[in-house]
Short mmCIF file of C-alpha atoms and ligand atoms in Angstrom, two decimals:
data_model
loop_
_atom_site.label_atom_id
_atom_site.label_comp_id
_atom_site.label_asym_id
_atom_site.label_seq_id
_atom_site.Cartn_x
_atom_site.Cartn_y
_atom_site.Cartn_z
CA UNK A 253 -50.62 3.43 209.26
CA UNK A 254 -49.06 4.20 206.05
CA UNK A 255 -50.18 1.85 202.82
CA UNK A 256 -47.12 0.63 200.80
CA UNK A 257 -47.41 -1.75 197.91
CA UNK A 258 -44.26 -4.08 198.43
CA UNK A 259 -44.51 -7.50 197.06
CA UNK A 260 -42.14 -9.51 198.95
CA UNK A 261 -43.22 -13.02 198.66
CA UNK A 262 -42.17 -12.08 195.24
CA UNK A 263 -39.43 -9.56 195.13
CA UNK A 264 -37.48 -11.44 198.26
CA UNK A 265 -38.18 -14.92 196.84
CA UNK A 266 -35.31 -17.06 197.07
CA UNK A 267 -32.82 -17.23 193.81
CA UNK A 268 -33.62 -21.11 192.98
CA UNK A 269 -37.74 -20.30 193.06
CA UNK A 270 -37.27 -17.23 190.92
CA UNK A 271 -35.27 -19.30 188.45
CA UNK A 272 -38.37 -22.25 188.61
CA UNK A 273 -40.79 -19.25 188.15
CA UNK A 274 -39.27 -18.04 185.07
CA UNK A 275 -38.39 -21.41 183.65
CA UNK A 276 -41.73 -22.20 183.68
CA UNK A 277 -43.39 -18.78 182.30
CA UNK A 278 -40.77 -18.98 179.75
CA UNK A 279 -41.80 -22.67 178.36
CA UNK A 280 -45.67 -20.94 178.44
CA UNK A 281 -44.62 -17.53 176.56
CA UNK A 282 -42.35 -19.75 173.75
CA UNK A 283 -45.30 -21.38 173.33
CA UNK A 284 -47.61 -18.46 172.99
CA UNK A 285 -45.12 -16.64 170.48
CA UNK A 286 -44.59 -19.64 168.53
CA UNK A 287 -48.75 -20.04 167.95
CA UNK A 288 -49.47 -16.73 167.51
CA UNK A 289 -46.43 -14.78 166.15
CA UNK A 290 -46.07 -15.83 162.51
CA UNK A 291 -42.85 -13.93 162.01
CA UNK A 292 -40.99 -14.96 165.29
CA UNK A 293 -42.18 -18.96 164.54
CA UNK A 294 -40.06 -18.45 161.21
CA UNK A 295 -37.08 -17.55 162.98
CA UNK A 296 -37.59 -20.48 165.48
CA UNK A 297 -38.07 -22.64 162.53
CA UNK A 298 -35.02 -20.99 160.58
CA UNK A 299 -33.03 -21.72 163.50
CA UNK A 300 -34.37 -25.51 163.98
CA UNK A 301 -35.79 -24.74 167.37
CA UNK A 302 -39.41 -25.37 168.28
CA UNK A 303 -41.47 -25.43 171.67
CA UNK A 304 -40.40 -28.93 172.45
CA UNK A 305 -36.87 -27.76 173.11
CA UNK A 306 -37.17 -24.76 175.11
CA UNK A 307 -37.80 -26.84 178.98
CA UNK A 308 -36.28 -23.84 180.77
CA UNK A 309 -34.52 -21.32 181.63
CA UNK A 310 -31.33 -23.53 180.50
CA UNK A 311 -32.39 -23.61 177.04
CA UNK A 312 -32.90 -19.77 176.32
CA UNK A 313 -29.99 -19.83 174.33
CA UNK A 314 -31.55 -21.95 171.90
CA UNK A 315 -33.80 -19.02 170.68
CA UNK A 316 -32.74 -16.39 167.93
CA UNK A 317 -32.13 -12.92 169.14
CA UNK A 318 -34.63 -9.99 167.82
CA UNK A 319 -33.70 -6.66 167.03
CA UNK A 320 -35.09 -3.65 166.36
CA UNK A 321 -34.61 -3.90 163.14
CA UNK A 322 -37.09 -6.94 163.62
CA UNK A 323 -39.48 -4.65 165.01
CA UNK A 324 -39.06 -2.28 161.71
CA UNK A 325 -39.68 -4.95 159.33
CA UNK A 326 -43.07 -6.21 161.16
CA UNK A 327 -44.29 -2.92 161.89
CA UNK A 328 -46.94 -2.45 162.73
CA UNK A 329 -48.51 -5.56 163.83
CA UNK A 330 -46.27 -8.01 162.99
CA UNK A 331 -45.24 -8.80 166.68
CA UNK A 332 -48.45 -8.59 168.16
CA UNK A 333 -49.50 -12.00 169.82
CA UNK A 334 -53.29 -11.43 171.02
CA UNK A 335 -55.81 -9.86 168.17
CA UNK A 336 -56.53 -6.08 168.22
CA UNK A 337 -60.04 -6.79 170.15
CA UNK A 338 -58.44 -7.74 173.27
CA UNK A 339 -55.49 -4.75 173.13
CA UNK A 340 -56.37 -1.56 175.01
CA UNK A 341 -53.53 0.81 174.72
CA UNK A 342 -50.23 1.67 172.38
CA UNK A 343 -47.04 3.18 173.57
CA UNK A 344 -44.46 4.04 171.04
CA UNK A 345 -40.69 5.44 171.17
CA UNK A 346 -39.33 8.97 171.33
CA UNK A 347 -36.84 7.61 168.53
CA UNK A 348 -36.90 10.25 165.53
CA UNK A 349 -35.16 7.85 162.74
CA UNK A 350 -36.74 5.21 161.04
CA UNK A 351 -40.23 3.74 161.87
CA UNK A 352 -41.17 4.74 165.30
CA UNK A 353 -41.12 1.37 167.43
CA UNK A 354 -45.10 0.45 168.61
CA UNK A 355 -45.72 -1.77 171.32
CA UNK A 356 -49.46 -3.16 172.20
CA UNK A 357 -50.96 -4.04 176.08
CA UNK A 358 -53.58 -5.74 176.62
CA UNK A 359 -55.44 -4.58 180.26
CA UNK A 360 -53.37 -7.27 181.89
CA UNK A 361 -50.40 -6.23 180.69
CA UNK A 362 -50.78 -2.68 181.29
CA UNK A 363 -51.87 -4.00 184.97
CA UNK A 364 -48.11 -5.86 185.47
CA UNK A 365 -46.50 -3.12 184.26
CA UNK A 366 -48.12 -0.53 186.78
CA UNK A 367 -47.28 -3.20 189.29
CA UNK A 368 -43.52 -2.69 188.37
CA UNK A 369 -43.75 0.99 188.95
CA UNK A 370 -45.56 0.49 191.99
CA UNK A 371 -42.68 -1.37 193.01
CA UNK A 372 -40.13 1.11 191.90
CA UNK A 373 -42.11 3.86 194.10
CA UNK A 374 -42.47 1.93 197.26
CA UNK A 375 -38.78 1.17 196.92
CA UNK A 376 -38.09 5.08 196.74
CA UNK A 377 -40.27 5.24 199.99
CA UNK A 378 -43.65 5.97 198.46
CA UNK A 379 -46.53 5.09 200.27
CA UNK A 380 -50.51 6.18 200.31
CA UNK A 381 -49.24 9.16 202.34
CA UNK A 382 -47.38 10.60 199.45
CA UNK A 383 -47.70 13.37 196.95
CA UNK A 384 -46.38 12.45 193.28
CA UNK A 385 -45.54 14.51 191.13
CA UNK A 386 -45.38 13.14 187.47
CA UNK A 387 -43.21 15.30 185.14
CA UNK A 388 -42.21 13.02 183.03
CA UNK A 389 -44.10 12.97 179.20
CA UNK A 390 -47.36 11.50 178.84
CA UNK A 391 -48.87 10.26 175.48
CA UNK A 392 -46.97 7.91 173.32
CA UNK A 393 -43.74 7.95 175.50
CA UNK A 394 -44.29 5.49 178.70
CA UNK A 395 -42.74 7.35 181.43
CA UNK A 396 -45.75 9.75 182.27
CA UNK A 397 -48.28 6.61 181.91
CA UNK A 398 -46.44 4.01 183.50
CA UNK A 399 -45.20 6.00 186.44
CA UNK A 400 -49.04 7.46 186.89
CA UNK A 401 -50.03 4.06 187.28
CA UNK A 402 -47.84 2.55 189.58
CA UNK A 403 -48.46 5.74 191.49
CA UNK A 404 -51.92 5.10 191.80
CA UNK A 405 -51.45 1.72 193.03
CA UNK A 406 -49.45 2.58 195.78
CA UNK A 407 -52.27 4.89 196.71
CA UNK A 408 -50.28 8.00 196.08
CA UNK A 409 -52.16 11.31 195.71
CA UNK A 410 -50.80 11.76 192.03
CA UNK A 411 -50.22 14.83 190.17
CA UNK A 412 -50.03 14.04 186.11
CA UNK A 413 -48.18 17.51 185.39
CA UNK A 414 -46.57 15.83 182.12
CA UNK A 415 -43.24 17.52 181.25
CA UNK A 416 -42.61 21.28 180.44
CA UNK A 417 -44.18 24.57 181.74
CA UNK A 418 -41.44 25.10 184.44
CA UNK A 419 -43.12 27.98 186.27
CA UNK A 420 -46.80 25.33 186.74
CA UNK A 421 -44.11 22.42 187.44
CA UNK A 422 -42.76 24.50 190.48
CA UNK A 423 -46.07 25.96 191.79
CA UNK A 424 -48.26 22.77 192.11
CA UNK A 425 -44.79 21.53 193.83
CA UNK A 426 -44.94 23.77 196.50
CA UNK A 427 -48.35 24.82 196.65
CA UNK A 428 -49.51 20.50 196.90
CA UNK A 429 -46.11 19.37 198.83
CA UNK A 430 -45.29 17.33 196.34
CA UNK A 431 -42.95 14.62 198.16
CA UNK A 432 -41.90 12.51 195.13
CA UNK A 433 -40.64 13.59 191.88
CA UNK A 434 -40.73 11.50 188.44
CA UNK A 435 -38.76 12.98 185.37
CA UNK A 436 -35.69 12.88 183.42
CA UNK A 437 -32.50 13.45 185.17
CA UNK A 438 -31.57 16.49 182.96
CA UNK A 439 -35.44 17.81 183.50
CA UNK A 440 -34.63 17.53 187.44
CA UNK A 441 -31.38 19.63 187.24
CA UNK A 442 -33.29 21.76 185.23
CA UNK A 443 -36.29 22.05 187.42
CA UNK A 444 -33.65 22.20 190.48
CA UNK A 445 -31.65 25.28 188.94
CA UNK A 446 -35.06 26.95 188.21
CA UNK A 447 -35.93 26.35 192.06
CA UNK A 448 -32.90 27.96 192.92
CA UNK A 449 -33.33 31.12 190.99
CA UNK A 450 -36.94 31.54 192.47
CA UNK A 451 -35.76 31.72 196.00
CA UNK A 452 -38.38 28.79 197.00
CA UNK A 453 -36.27 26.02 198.27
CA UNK A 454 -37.81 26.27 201.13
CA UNK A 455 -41.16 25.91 200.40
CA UNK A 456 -40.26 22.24 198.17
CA UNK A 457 -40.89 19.31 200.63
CA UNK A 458 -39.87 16.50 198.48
CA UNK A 459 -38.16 14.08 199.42
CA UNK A 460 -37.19 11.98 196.85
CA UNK A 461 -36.90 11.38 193.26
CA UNK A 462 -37.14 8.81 190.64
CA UNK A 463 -35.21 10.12 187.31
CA UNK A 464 -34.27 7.52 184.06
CA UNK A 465 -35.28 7.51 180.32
CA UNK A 466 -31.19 8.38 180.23
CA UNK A 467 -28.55 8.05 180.89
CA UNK A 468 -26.53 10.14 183.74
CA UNK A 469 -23.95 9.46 186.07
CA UNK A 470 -23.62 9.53 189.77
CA UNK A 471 -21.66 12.95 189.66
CA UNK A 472 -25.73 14.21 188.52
CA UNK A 473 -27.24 12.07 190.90
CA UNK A 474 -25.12 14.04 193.75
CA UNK A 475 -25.56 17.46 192.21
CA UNK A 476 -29.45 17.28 191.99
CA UNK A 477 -29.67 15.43 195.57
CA UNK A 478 -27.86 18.46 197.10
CA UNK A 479 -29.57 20.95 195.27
CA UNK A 480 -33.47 19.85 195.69
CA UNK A 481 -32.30 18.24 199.46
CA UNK A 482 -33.30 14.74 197.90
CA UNK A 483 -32.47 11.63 197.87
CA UNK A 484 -32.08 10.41 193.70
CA UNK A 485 -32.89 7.23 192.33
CA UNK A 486 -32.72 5.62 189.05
CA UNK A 487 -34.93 3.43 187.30
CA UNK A 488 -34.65 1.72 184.01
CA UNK A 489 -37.05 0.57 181.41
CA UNK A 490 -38.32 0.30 177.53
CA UNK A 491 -40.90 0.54 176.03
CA UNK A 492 -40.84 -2.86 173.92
CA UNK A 493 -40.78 -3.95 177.76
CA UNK A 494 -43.49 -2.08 178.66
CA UNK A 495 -41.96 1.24 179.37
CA UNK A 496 -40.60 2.36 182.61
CA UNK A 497 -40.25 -0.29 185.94
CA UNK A 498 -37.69 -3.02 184.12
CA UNK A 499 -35.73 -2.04 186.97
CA UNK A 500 -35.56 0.16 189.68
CA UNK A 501 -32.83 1.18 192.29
CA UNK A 502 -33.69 0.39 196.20
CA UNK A 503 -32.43 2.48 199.24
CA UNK A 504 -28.58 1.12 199.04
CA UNK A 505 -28.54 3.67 195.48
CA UNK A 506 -26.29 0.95 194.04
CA UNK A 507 -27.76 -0.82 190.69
CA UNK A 508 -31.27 -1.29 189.89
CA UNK A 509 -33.04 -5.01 190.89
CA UNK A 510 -34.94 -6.20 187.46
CA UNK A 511 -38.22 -7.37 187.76
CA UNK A 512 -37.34 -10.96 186.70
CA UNK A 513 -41.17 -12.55 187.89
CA UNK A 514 -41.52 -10.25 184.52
CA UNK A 515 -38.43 -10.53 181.98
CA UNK A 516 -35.58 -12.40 181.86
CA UNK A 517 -31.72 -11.05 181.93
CA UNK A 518 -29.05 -11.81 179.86
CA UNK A 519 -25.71 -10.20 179.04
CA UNK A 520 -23.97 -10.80 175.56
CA UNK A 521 -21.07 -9.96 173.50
CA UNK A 522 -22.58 -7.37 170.77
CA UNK A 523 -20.63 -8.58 168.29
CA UNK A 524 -20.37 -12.74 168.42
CA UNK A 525 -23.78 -12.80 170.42
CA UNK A 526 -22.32 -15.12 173.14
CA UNK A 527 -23.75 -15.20 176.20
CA UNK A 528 -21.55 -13.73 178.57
CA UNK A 529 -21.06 -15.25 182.90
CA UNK A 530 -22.59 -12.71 185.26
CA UNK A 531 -20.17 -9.53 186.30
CA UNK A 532 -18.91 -9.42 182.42
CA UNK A 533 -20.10 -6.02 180.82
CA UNK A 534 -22.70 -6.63 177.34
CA UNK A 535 -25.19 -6.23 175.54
CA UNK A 536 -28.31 -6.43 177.91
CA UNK A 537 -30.74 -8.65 176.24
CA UNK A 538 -34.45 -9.36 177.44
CA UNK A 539 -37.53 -11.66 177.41
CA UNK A 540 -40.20 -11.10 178.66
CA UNK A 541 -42.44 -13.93 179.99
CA UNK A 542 -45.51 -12.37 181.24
CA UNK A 543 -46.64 -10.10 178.24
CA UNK A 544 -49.62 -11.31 176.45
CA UNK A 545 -49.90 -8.73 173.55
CA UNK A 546 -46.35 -8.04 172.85
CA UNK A 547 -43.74 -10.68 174.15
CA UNK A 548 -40.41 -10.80 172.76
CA UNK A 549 -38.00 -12.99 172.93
CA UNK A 550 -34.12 -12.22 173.50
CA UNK A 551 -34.83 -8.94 173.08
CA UNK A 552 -31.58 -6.62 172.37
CA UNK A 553 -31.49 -3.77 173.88
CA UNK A 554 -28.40 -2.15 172.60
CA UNK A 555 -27.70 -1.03 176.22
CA UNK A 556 -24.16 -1.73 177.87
CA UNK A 557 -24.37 -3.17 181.34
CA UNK A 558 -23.40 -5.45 183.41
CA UNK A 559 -25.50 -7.65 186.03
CA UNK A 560 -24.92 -8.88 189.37
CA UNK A 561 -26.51 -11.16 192.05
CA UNK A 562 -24.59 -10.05 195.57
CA UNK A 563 -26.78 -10.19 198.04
CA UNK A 564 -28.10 -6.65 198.81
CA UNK A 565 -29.09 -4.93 201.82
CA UNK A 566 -32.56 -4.21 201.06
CA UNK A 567 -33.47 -8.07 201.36
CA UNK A 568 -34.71 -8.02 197.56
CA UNK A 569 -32.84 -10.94 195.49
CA UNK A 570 -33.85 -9.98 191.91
CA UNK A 571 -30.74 -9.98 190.17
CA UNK A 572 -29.41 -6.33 190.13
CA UNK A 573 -27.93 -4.69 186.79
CA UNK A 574 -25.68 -1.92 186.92
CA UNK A 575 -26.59 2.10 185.50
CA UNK A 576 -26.02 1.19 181.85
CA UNK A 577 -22.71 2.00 180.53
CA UNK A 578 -23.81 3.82 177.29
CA UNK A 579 -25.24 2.09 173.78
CA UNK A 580 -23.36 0.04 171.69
CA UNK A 581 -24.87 2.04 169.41
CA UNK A 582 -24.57 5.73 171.25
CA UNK A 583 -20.64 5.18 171.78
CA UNK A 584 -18.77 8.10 169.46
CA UNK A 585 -15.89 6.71 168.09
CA UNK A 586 -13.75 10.10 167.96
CA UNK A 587 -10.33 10.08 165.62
CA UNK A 588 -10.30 6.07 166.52
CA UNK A 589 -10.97 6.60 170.34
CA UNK A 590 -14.08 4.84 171.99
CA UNK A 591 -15.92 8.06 173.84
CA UNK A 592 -18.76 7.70 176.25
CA UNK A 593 -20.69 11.09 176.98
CA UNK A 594 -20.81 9.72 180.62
CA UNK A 595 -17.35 10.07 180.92
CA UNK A 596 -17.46 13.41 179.72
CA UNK A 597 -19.98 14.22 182.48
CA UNK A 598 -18.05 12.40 184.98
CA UNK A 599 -15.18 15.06 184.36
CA UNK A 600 -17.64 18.03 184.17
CA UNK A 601 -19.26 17.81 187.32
CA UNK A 602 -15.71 16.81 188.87
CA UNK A 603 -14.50 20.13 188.44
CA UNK A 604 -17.41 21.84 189.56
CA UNK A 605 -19.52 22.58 186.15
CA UNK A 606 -23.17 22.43 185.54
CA UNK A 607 -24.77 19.31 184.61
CA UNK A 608 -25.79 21.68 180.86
CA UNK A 609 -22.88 20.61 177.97
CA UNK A 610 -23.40 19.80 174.45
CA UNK A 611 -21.25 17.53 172.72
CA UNK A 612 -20.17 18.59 169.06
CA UNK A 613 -18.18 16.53 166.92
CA UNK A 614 -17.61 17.21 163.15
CA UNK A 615 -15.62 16.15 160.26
CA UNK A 616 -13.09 18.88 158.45
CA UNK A 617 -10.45 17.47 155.99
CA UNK A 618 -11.22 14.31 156.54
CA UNK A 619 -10.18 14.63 160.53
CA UNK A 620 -12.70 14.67 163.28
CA UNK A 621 -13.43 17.70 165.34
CA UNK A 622 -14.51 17.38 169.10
CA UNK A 623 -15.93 20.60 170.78
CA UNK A 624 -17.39 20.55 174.18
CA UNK A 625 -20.09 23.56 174.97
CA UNK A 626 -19.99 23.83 178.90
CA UNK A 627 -22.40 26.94 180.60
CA UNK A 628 -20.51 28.47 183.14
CA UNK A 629 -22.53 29.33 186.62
CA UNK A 630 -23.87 32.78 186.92
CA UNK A 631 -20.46 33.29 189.43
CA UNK A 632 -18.09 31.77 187.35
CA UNK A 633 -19.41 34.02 184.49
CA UNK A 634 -18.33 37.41 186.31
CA UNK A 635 -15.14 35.69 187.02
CA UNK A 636 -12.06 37.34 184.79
CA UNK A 637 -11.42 36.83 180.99
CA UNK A 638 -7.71 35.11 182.12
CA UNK A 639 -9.72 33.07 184.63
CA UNK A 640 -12.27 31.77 182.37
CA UNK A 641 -9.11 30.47 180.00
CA UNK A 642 -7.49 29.15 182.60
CA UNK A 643 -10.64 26.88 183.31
CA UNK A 644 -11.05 25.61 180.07
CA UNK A 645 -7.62 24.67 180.07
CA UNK A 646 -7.84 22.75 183.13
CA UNK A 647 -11.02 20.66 181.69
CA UNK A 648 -8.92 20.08 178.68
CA UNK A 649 -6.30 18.24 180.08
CA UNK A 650 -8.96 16.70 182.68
CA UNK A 651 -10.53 15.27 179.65
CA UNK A 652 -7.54 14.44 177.96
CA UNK A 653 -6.44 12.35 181.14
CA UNK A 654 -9.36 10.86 180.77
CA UNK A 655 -10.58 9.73 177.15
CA UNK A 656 -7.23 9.76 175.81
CA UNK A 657 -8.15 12.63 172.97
CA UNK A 658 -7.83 16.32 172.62
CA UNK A 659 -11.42 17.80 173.16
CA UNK A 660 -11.66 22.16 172.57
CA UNK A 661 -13.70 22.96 175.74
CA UNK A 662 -15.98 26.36 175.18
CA UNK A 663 -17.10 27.60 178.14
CA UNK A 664 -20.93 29.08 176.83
CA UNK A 665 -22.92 32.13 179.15
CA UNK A 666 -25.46 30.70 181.70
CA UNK A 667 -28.87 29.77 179.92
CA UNK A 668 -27.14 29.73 176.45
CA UNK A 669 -27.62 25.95 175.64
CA UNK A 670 -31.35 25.31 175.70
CA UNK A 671 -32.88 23.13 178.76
CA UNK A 672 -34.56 19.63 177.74
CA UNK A 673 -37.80 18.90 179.46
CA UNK A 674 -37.76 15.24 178.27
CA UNK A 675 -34.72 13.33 177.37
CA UNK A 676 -31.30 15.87 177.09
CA UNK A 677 -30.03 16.05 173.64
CA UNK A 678 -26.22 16.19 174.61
CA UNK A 679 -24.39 15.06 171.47
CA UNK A 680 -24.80 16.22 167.79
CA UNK A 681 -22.89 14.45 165.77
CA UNK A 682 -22.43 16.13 162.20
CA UNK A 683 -20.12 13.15 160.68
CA UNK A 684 -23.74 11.68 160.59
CA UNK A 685 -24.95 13.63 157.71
CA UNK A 686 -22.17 13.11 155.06
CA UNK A 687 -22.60 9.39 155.43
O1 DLL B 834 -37.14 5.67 178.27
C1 DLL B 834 -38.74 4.25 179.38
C2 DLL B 834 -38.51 4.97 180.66
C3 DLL B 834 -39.34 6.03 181.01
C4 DLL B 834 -37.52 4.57 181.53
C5 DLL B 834 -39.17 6.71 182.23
C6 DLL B 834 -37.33 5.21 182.75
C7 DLL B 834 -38.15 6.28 183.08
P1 DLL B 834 -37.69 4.40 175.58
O2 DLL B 834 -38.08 5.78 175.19
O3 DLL B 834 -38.16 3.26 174.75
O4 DLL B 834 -38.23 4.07 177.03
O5 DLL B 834 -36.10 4.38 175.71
C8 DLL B 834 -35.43 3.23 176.16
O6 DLL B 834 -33.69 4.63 177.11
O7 DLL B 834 -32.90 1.33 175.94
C9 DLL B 834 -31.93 3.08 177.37
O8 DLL B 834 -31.01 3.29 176.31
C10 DLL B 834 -32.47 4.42 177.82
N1 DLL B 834 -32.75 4.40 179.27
C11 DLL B 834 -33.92 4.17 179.90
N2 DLL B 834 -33.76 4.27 181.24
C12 DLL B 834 -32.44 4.54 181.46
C13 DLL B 834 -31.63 4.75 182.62
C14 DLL B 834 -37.95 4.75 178.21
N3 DLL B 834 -32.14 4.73 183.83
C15 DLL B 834 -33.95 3.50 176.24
N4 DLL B 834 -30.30 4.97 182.43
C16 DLL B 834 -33.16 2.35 176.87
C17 DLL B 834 -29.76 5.00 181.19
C18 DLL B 834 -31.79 4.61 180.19
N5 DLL B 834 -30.47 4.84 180.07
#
């Protein structure tokens, strides 16, 4: 019989014990930081909080918030709570401003965090039976290591293809029947388009997929699920929280349970720092309370979400949070309007585009511009020149209708706006560079 590696004494534990669980891990990890993290002790102190007053998960309000730019100023080992003889491994961030963000495991930690992507695979369906395929990067970023490992503890036959070379991707796909995919999003419409134009959809037998590292919206989620026969989960993760497995999406495709045996949840306003009732949409903040080498405390994520406890179908009851809503810090604030690129994808793939745009916003005279690239399909691109106008017209006002804001749409030839094989660059923001 197939092998799966579902924990459900922990991941269908009843609410109250997984809020004793972490109230007790928390009190522990407090007091780990606050003896061996120098630099996070002096905000406790600054702050007039110490051990004695964290007794649970009540009190988690009492401790300051970290930030990134926390991470910055005690780079590189700053943060790190066990000494470099009993580390094993660094990950570090795709992030290509500032000091790169490096996070430390020690064997156990790298061990929980596989254990999260186990889980996130075995939701998905993955069992010792399967065939995963790992496309996602390996090296520094966490998604080709993380998902490797949890792949290997579900007893997966795993393939470590890393991202990039298309034409292998595809061939070790069909000729291995690979039956679970791990990428990006925009790398899985890319390898599904690529699929297409070979003529070997037949020979693909996967079955499912597990695409995150960015952000997409359920229009992509249906396009790639029809076009690779799939069925398309997401899964969340950073890697100041080990990388991939944070949270993962179960069979009901409807929000992704956190691991919360591993880190804590919170949701705040981003700009008073209150702690917000469950169902309000914030700032998702985390602890984590199992991490030996690198625990932080009320971590923020910059991520806009919003978390929720219904009871869900599966029979897992770790609290669930939404698909994040876009950054705090990613949201374009266009001639005074608030724009999300998910909305702009919403409306794309409503009206029948591809899944490839680029977002272009610039500043002339002192006025923003806002041009949208769109490729056209190979059939739209024979259509007529009057056609093709009357198209871009229609996203226009579709857009208008739904930011609020003129937008010039430019429908671009097929292949014209070049594929990502990791994370999809889709805005480029020019303002940037006169600040
Ligand atoms: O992207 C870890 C990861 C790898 C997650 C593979 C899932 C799959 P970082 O490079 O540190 O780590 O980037 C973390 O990416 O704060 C979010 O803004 C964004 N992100 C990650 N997963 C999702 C998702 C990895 N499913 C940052 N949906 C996070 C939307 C996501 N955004």
């Amino acid at each position: 019989m197939a092998k799966k590696y579902y924990q459900p004494e922990i991941e269908t534990m009843p609410v109250d014990q997984i809020k004793a669980l972490q109230s007790e891990r928390l009190v522990k990890q407090v007091k780990h930081v606050w003896d061996n993290v120098p630099y996070y002790r002096k905000k406790m102190e600054e702050k007039g909080v110490t051990p004695d007053d964290i007794k649970g998960i009540e009190d988690l309000h009492k401790l300051p918030f970290l930030t990134k730019d926390d991470l910055r100023e005690a780079y590189p080992y700053g943060l790190m709570a066990k000494p470099v003889k009993d580390c094993v491994r660094i990950q570090s961030t795709s992030g290509t401003t500032g000091k790169r963000v490096v996070a430390f495991y020690t064997q156990h930690d790298i061990d929980l965090w596989e254990d999260c992507c186990a889980r996130a695979l075995t939701a998905v369906g993955a069992t010792d039976e399967d065939v995963v395929q790992v496309s996602y990067g390996y090296g520094l970023f966490t998604g080709g290591p993380g998902l490797n490992g949890g792949s290997h503890k579900v007893g997966s036959l795993t393939i470590p293809t890393s991202s990039g070379n298309t034409d292998r991707q595809i061939q070790f796909m069909t000729d291995l029947g690979s039956t679970i995919l791990c990428c990006t999003p925009s790398y899985a419409a890319y390898l599904a388009e690529s699929i297409e134009e070979k003529g070997v959809k037949d020979q693909i037998k996967l079955k499912a997929g597990i695409f995150g590292a960015e952000a997409w919206t359920d229009e992509m989620r249906h396009d790639i699920e029809e076009k690779l026969g799939i069925k398309a989960y997401d899964i969340y993760g950073l890697t100041e929280c080990s990388g991939p497995g944070v949270s993962f999406e179960c069979e009901e495709q409807a929000g992704m349970h956190i691991n919360e045996d591993h880190f804590i949840a919170e949701i705040i306003n981003p700009e008073t720092g209150e702690v917000l009732p469950e169902g309000e949409k914030g700032e998702l903040v985390f602890t984590s309370i199992t991490k030996e080498a690198f625990p932080l405390l009320r971590y923020r994520t910059k991520d806009l979400c919003i978390l929720s406890r219904k009871p869900c179908s599966c029979g897992r009851t770790h609290i669930k949070m939404r698909k994040p809503m876009g950054r705090s810090d990613d949201m374009l604030i266009i001639r005074g309007v608030n724009v999300f690129p998910s909305q702009i994808e919403t409306v794309l793939l409503n009206e029948g585009m591809t899944p490839n745009y680029q977002i272009i916003v610039d500043r002339v005279n002192n006025t923003d511009t806002f041009d949208i690239n769109v490729e056209m399909s190979q059939e739209m691109f024979s259509d007529s020149v009057s056609k093709i106008t009357a198209k871009e017209k229609q996203l226009v006002a579709s857009l208008k209708a739904m930011l609020g804001i003129q937008a010039k749409v430019h429908l671009v030839e097929p292949k014209s706006i070049t594929r990502s094989e990791g994370k999809a660059v889709r805005v480029i923001d020019k303002r940037k560079l006169y600040d």
